[in-house]
Amino acid sequence: MIVHDQERQTFTLNTRRTTYQMKVDEYGVLLHTYYGRRVESRDLSGLVRYADRGFAPNPSEAGGRREYSLDILPQEYSTSGVGDFRLSSAEVELPDGSCLLDLRFTGAQVREGKYGLEGLPAFHGEGWETLSVTLRDPSSGLEVELLYGVWEEEDLITRAVRVTNAGAAAVRLRRVMSLCLDFCRGDLDMITFDGGHARERWPSRMPLRPGVQGVGSARGVSSHQHNPFVVLCERDAGEDHGMCWGAALLYSGGFTAQAERSQFEDVRLVMGPSPLCWTLAPGETFTAPEAALVCSPDGLTGMSHRFHRAVRRRLIRDPYEGRRRPVLVNNWEATYFDFNARKLLDLAGAAAPLGIELLVMDDGWFGQRNDDLRGLGDWVVNESKLPGGLEALVPQVKALGMRFGLWVEPEMVNEDSDLFRAHPDWALGAPGRPRARGRGQLVLDFSRQEVRAHIYDALKKVLDSAEVSYLKWDMNRSLTDVWSMALPADRQGELCHRYVLGVYEMLEQLRRDYPDMLIEGCSGGGGRFDLGMLYYTPQIWCSDNTDAIDRLKIQYGTSFCYPVSCVGSHVSVSPNEQNGRVTPMETRGVVAMGGTFGYEMDLGRCTEEERSVIRRQTADYKRHSRLIQEGDYYRLTDPFQAGDFTAWEHAGPDGREALVSLVNGATRAAPPFFSLRLKGLDPARRYRINGGEQLWGGDVLMYAGYPVPTPWGDYQSTQLYLEAVEESE
Ligand code: DGJ
């Protein structure tokens, strides 16, 4: 609930377990007074400290009050150049060349429902309240509207910012952060989720040191290297205890997330799109994308659960909110570019009797795309591979009892393509400067409407030619040579953001035209795994790394913010195609069930024994899909800590059932005995495990633990299905 206390000039955002508060002070400065465990106070400004400190400037209205300094006070949206030397929230270049921004309160409004952001992803749905606070720079007339959405039930607070030029001349925005969050304490850790291609979102936790630290992406996409999600937490916070603040950006372009521990042991966190250089003409508005905040007073698990529920219930849109995702087989690792209709139908024919529901035709079906050097941009079916096009292929796939899915990479073009030969200027790149290739391809200028329209029309023809139930939208390089034919010199700095808006626009149009088609995002695996994409694509291919053992780390890191129902995960061949590791089929299935389950291998080459394992896996996945996708996800162990196994659990919300998955590492002789303490059960209930006779108390399983079976051989796995027995049993 949002409370505006007119008398005290405070705004309190209460959720079930947390309180967020700001206060307008006597000079109109919007102070941030608190964000933490819920407290019942309408004015927490007593927590704010004032002190006369050297080299801390005082605003002119403060007169002789030397203890009043913006450099010390916790602020809701920090200024630049006027006395606060910590991280700024917004930076501008004004018509007179000055870069000064002071922000004072002018008004506020509370209303039912959630604000929306035109052209940008945003949380939505029932149960929201919105607070809009307007600040103004008195000298330039720039207006900053701070938007807050409060979803009380899951302690979710969203923020977005609109900057409007109410002056008479154009100004240039150099920075507009989506959020600024001040903490009156410095003893915090920061967790970021970092890595690279095939190694995404490895958590990295570090105590904040004095000064600025952070992560970001200058690649034009949110990136494999750093995820736009960070956590600040108490030094001793763990899975089940300690204060944690998670912040995620709903944005798929470049970003920055920075934390500064300042001289007086306070911390400021800012997060927003970056780099930015945006010219704002008089009357125009720039919108910084939404950020989502969760404060968890009970550790990292509680934080993740809240993000998971919020994403599932208030970000993913109909009809995929809560809908079981199909078990699919993708031909990429089965055939790479070397396929034709016969091979695909053989794959579908092998898959259908195993309980697989959808065939995805990956890269290579269009133009002259026989390798990754040509064809991108030519979205016309290659009839020498697929005679009669999708019109002929898809009904045959359907006759086998399978649905059909298609891979596309709309944002890209190869120089060896009809599209590029006709429109070389449609690719990003500055005249006279050789362009850098990535995977042998260039990036189309998606900021341009005519480029998007051409690609969309071509894709639409293909999509309309047959029943396509699923689309994989891929994107396989970072942006370089960021220059557009369509923008004047002084607006080239807008290109990266305009590009992202163009991608969002096309995705929205796809959703409108094909409301039932499931779209899976992908960028060489998880190079654009962010809440922004999830608004349009209810699932994202988590990583190009399909090795089950590497995936333990990748899926573990991903789980801090993103729910299982969004995490694309497949069983592939052994030895694995990325690292040559040999793992049992059972284990590969257990790991893939930590996401949207599927296969990515030539099923026609499986032995009868493997086929029977697959049949069992698809049946298990379907049986437990609700629990897997909607249950509470518990990280039972940390795969980055030396240990013999990695385990996680999906628990039903009422403690009636749970699915525990455990994967052993490389084996060793005479291993110690381990117990695995489960979570999220009802201590008062008794559970049957995998249908066995013996009953286990929930309290025993949670407090003493389940005796982990001793593995024989490398990378063995165990899956335990726990069902609470009725009291009369
Ligand atoms: C990268 C994706 O992550 C893969 O799954 C596959 O679709 C290839 N691109 C195809 O080029």
XYZ file of C-alpha atoms in Angstrom, residues 127-556:
430
model
C -2.932 -5.812 -7.509
C -0.685 -2.840 -8.205
C -0.578 0.720 -7.014
C 1.369 3.492 -8.675
C 3.136 6.476 -7.207
C 4.318 9.229 -9.494
C 6.596 11.894 -8.047
C 7.649 14.891 -10.080
C 10.921 16.711 -9.573
C 12.117 19.744 -11.440
C 15.406 21.432 -12.105
C 14.418 25.047 -11.381
C 17.014 26.596 -13.691
C 16.592 24.509 -16.856
C 12.959 23.504 -16.495
C 13.833 19.841 -16.938
C 11.219 17.654 -15.319
C 11.891 14.226 -13.910
C 8.995 11.955 -13.128
C 9.815 9.077 -10.825
C 7.377 6.213 -11.241
C 6.907 3.498 -8.637
C 4.784 0.391 -8.959
C 4.028 -1.567 -5.804
C 2.907 -5.178 -5.857
C 2.292 -5.744 -2.209
C 1.794 -9.488 -2.320
C 5.315 -10.387 -3.421
C 7.213 -7.366 -2.077
C 7.958 -6.118 -5.554
C 8.657 -2.466 -6.201
C 9.244 -1.285 -9.734
C 10.723 1.992 -10.797
C 10.982 3.900 -14.026
C 11.887 7.457 -14.884
C 10.585 9.925 -17.425
C 12.547 13.046 -18.238
C 10.703 15.851 -20.012
C 12.213 18.945 -21.490
C 9.873 21.719 -20.385
C 12.385 24.385 -21.424
C 12.698 26.295 -24.698
C 15.851 24.708 -26.125
C 17.098 21.185 -26.719
C 19.092 19.500 -23.972
C 21.242 16.436 -24.185
C 20.811 13.562 -21.752
C 24.052 11.765 -20.977
C 22.705 9.521 -18.308
C 19.250 8.634 -17.002
C 19.317 5.865 -14.443
C 16.228 3.776 -13.883
C 16.888 3.566 -10.194
C 18.968 5.128 -7.490
C 18.931 3.485 -4.093
C 20.760 4.901 -1.090
C 21.615 2.858 1.990
C 22.687 4.417 5.253
C 25.253 1.677 5.760
C 28.412 0.565 4.048
C 28.871 -2.977 5.324
C 27.252 -4.709 2.363
C 28.294 -7.306 -0.178
C 27.512 -7.045 -3.857
C 26.654 -10.099 -5.933
C 26.883 -9.850 -9.700
C 26.240 -12.545 -12.312
C 29.095 -12.706 -14.772
C 30.750 -14.925 -17.337
C 30.938 -15.224 -21.079
C 29.557 -17.191 -23.990
C 28.762 -20.754 -22.804
C 29.523 -19.695 -19.225
C 26.776 -17.267 -18.310
C 25.673 -15.813 -14.971
C 28.229 -17.185 -12.565
C 27.651 -15.424 -9.269
C 30.494 -13.322 -7.974
C 30.203 -11.965 -4.431
C 32.399 -9.286 -3.018
C 32.316 -6.919 -0.045
C 31.795 -3.378 -1.253
C 35.062 -1.501 -1.027
C 35.324 2.283 -0.848
C 34.596 3.874 -4.206
C 32.612 2.882 -7.245
C 32.335 -0.700 -8.422
C 29.948 -2.359 -10.780
C 29.203 -4.179 -13.967
C 27.668 -3.303 -17.285
C 27.545 -3.991 -20.949
C 28.698 -1.783 -23.806
C 27.740 -4.454 -26.353
C 24.312 -3.097 -27.242
C 22.786 -6.170 -25.579
C 22.503 -7.083 -21.956
C 25.303 -9.628 -22.580
C 26.731 -12.997 -21.578
C 29.423 -11.149 -19.652
C 27.328 -9.367 -17.030
C 23.649 -9.777 -16.289
C 21.464 -6.728 -15.561
C 20.657 -8.130 -12.153
C 22.607 -7.416 -8.976
C 22.154 -8.092 -5.302
C 23.301 -6.088 -2.321
C 23.177 -8.002 0.919
C 24.403 -8.083 4.457
C 27.860 -9.566 4.864
C 26.560 -12.693 6.556
C 23.441 -13.082 4.432
C 22.937 -16.562 3.051
C 20.189 -18.565 1.438
C 17.990 -18.502 4.550
C 18.931 -15.429 6.519
C 20.071 -11.852 6.216
C 18.829 -8.773 4.408
C 19.125 -8.878 0.622
C 18.142 -6.331 -1.968
C 17.854 -7.582 -5.544
C 17.671 -5.142 -8.450
C 16.929 -6.156 -12.022
C 16.616 -4.060 -15.129
C 13.879 -4.764 -17.668
C 16.135 -3.880 -20.517
C 17.929 -5.838 -23.213
C 20.480 -3.266 -24.325
C 23.691 -1.944 -22.807
C 23.461 -1.053 -19.167
C 25.363 -0.074 -16.101
C 24.874 -1.222 -12.512
C 27.138 0.588 -10.096
C 27.470 0.695 -6.351
C 29.450 3.289 -4.486
C 30.562 2.970 -0.902
C 31.199 6.520 0.048
C 33.389 8.287 2.587
C 30.802 8.121 5.362
C 30.064 4.418 5.025
C 26.902 4.710 3.054
C 26.117 3.027 -0.229
C 24.424 4.163 -3.402
C 23.251 1.745 -6.060
C 22.316 2.994 -9.518
C 21.176 1.039 -12.514
C 20.073 2.051 -15.972
C 20.671 2.009 -19.717
C 24.174 2.872 -20.841
C 25.834 4.419 -22.722
C 23.312 7.113 -23.472
C 23.474 10.334 -25.421
C 19.968 11.493 -26.190
C 18.868 14.850 -27.533
C 15.628 15.983 -25.978
C 13.848 18.716 -27.905
C 11.480 21.054 -26.055
C 8.326 19.181 -25.088
C 9.885 15.738 -25.632
C 10.124 12.983 -23.049
C 12.732 10.281 -22.613
C 11.769 7.165 -20.669
C 14.369 5.146 -18.820
C 13.415 1.448 -18.700
C 11.840 -0.148 -15.691
C 13.835 -1.636 -12.855
C 12.455 -4.130 -10.358
C 13.413 -4.268 -6.699
C 12.887 -6.943 -4.131
C 13.999 -6.579 -0.557
C 14.140 -9.875 1.277
C 14.557 -9.823 5.047
C 15.030 -13.591 5.012
C 17.947 -14.269 2.730
C 18.633 -15.039 -0.895
C 16.092 -17.822 -1.269
C 13.286 -15.508 -0.208
C 14.518 -12.900 -2.665
C 14.604 -15.414 -5.515
C 11.152 -16.759 -4.698
C 9.703 -13.271 -4.896
C 11.369 -12.545 -8.222
C 10.272 -15.931 -9.565
C 6.648 -15.414 -8.611
C 6.641 -11.866 -9.883
C 8.127 -12.877 -13.227
C 5.768 -15.810 -13.636
C 2.640 -13.971 -12.583
C 3.214 -10.332 -13.450
C 5.727 -10.245 -16.304
C 5.142 -13.252 -18.565
C 2.036 -12.525 -20.549
C -0.953 -14.569 -21.565
C -1.301 -17.232 -22.743
C 2.028 -18.443 -21.369
C 1.614 -17.326 -17.799
C 1.344 -20.636 -15.975
C 1.056 -22.717 -19.144
C 3.135 -25.879 -19.411
C 5.804 -25.501 -22.025
C 6.018 -28.181 -24.711
C 8.746 -30.817 -24.558
C 10.665 -30.099 -27.719
C 13.426 -31.493 -29.853
C 15.687 -29.039 -31.617
C 17.747 -30.177 -34.597
C 20.713 -27.827 -34.031
C 23.100 -30.172 -32.263
C 21.588 -33.089 -34.201
C 22.361 -31.804 -37.691
C 23.775 -28.263 -37.532
C 23.332 -26.839 -41.078
C 23.302 -30.221 -42.736
C 19.637 -31.152 -42.931
C 16.729 -31.544 -45.284
C 13.058 -32.422 -44.949
C 13.818 -36.139 -44.726
C 16.217 -35.701 -41.803
C 13.773 -33.461 -39.969
C 10.917 -35.863 -40.472
C 13.109 -38.717 -39.282
C 13.892 -36.709 -36.183
C 10.224 -35.914 -35.614
C 9.337 -39.543 -36.261
C 11.851 -40.692 -33.678
C 10.749 -38.054 -31.179
C 6.968 -38.435 -31.203
C 6.801 -41.948 -29.692
C 9.128 -40.781 -26.918
C 6.619 -38.219 -25.677
C 8.258 -35.227 -27.359
C 5.724 -32.712 -28.567
C 7.369 -30.181 -30.814
C 10.076 -30.183 -33.485
C 12.181 -27.041 -33.790
C 13.882 -26.447 -37.116
C 16.941 -24.417 -36.221
C 19.378 -22.372 -38.301
C 19.900 -23.269 -41.965
C 16.429 -23.491 -43.527
C 16.493 -20.270 -45.571
C 18.369 -18.538 -48.407
C 21.782 -20.040 -49.092
C 22.370 -20.709 -45.419
C 24.562 -23.803 -45.576
C 27.097 -22.465 -43.115
C 27.342 -19.419 -40.875
C 28.887 -17.180 -43.519
C 25.876 -16.539 -45.712
C 22.154 -16.211 -45.987
C 21.133 -14.165 -42.946
C 18.574 -11.632 -44.073
C 17.087 -13.843 -46.812
C 14.017 -15.172 -45.032
C 12.824 -17.380 -47.843
C 12.657 -21.154 -47.432
C 15.491 -22.984 -49.203
C 13.465 -25.374 -51.304
C 16.411 -27.521 -52.237
C 16.450 -28.562 -48.575
C 12.717 -28.305 -47.985
C 10.838 -28.898 -51.247
C 7.441 -27.228 -51.170
C 8.467 -25.043 -48.216
C 6.808 -25.116 -44.824
C 3.461 -25.761 -46.526
C 4.746 -29.207 -47.376
C 6.862 -29.899 -44.289
C 4.668 -28.824 -41.395
C 1.609 -30.985 -42.169
C 3.927 -34.000 -42.284
C 5.380 -33.071 -38.915
C 1.870 -32.673 -37.569
C 0.844 -36.019 -39.020
C 3.538 -37.555 -36.830
C 1.817 -36.035 -33.822
C 4.265 -33.171 -33.355
C 3.904 -29.432 -33.462
C 6.387 -27.300 -35.362
C 8.773 -24.540 -34.347
C 11.081 -22.297 -36.334
C 14.421 -20.564 -35.704
C 15.042 -17.004 -36.909
C 17.699 -14.343 -36.407
C 15.904 -11.222 -37.618
C 18.416 -8.606 -36.491
C 21.291 -9.863 -38.621
C 22.552 -9.907 -42.162
C 25.429 -11.630 -43.963
C 27.278 -9.716 -46.642
C 26.700 -12.780 -48.782
C 22.928 -12.379 -48.948
C 20.443 -10.906 -51.385
C 19.333 -8.500 -48.684
C 22.794 -7.047 -48.189
C 23.475 -6.856 -51.925
C 20.269 -4.826 -52.305
C 20.643 -2.685 -49.161
C 24.233 -2.479 -47.909
C 23.315 0.636 -45.935
C 20.814 -1.291 -43.822
C 23.621 -2.715 -41.725
C 25.114 -0.639 -38.914
C 28.372 1.003 -39.916
C 29.953 4.365 -40.572
C 30.701 5.328 -44.174
C 34.289 4.749 -45.239
C 35.096 2.616 -42.211
C 35.452 -1.155 -42.520
C 32.909 -2.923 -40.338
C 33.782 -5.546 -37.741
C 32.107 -8.905 -38.338
C 30.891 -11.159 -35.549
C 30.290 -14.804 -36.476
C 30.782 -13.559 -40.029
C 27.733 -11.323 -39.891
C 26.689 -7.690 -39.587
C 23.910 -6.131 -37.542
C 20.851 -4.677 -39.229
C 19.875 -1.183 -38.245
C 16.765 -2.023 -36.263
C 16.305 1.613 -35.336
C 14.978 2.076 -38.897
C 11.334 1.440 -39.482
C 11.788 0.407 -43.147
C 14.411 -2.177 -42.194
C 12.148 -3.683 -39.553
C 9.156 -3.600 -41.901
C 11.047 -5.475 -44.604
C 12.242 -8.186 -42.235
C 8.849 -8.471 -40.598
C 7.023 -8.866 -43.897
C 9.440 -11.557 -45.030
C 9.083 -13.455 -41.748
C 5.330 -13.066 -41.815
C 5.109 -14.720 -45.217
C 6.962 -17.719 -43.825
C 4.961 -17.823 -40.601
C 1.693 -17.556 -42.498
C 2.607 -20.414 -44.802
C 2.085 -23.089 -42.131
C 1.131 -23.624 -38.522
C 4.134 -22.456 -36.515
C 3.604 -22.973 -32.784
C 6.997 -21.820 -31.562
C 9.620 -19.330 -32.680
C 13.227 -19.148 -31.513
C 14.482 -15.567 -31.901
C 18.267 -15.708 -31.953
C 20.914 -12.952 -32.005
C 24.508 -13.964 -32.440
C 26.842 -11.035 -32.048
C 27.477 -7.837 -30.130
C 26.893 -4.434 -31.706
C 29.875 -2.669 -33.216
C 30.147 0.150 -35.753
C 27.176 1.778 -34.154
C 26.260 4.337 -36.777
C 23.015 4.755 -38.667
C 22.344 6.272 -42.079
C 19.034 7.464 -40.706
C 20.284 9.654 -37.863
C 21.986 13.047 -37.988
C 25.481 13.328 -36.524
C 24.288 14.773 -33.241
C 21.818 11.927 -32.698
C 24.079 8.952 -33.369
C 24.395 8.494 -29.610
C 20.730 7.464 -29.555
C 21.204 4.532 -31.844
C 21.746 1.748 -29.309
C 18.595 2.609 -27.399
C 16.595 3.109 -30.592
C 17.824 -0.304 -31.729
C 16.463 -1.938 -28.578
C 13.152 -0.110 -28.986
C 13.022 -1.429 -32.563
C 13.572 -5.003 -31.393
C 10.846 -4.595 -28.774
C 8.471 -3.140 -31.344
C 8.898 -6.091 -33.673
C 8.517 -8.595 -30.860
C 5.324 -6.867 -29.758
C 3.985 -7.011 -33.289
C 4.760 -10.742 -33.437
C 2.875 -11.216 -30.204
C -0.076 -9.315 -31.602
C -0.153 -11.184 -34.897
C 0.589 -14.638 -33.436
C -0.754 -14.503 -29.885
C -0.542 -18.244 -29.342
C 2.958 -18.756 -30.720
C 5.519 -19.433 -27.985
C 8.629 -17.310 -28.549
C 11.934 -18.396 -27.057
C 14.580 -15.706 -26.830
C 18.189 -16.570 -27.526
C 21.434 -14.771 -28.075
C 24.089 -17.388 -28.630
C 22.475 -18.995 -25.605
C 22.021 -16.564 -22.746
C 23.557 -13.360 -24.135
C 20.291 -11.493 -23.736
C 18.806 -13.169 -20.710
C 16.982 -10.329 -18.991
C 13.576 -9.337 -17.720
C 13.090 -7.073 -20.724
C 13.188 -9.992 -23.146
C 11.035 -12.117 -20.877
C 8.178 -9.666 -21.302
C 8.082 -10.680 -24.979
C 9.607 -14.156 -24.955
C 8.354 -16.273 -22.053
C 11.485 -18.418 -22.159
C 15.112 -17.907 -23.155
C 17.722 -20.441 -24.263
C 19.890 -20.376 -21.184
C 23.267 -21.182 -22.729
C 24.870 -22.699 -25.800
C 26.644 -24.904 -23.317
C 24.525 -28.049 -23.044
C 26.966 -30.008 -20.889
C 24.963 -31.103 -17.869
C 27.804 -30.496 -15.433
C 28.639 -26.993 -16.679
C 24.918 -26.265 -16.724
C 24.740 -26.876 -12.975
C 26.662 -23.655 -12.444
C 24.909 -21.722 -15.179
C 21.418 -22.691 -14.028
C 22.362 -22.108 -10.388
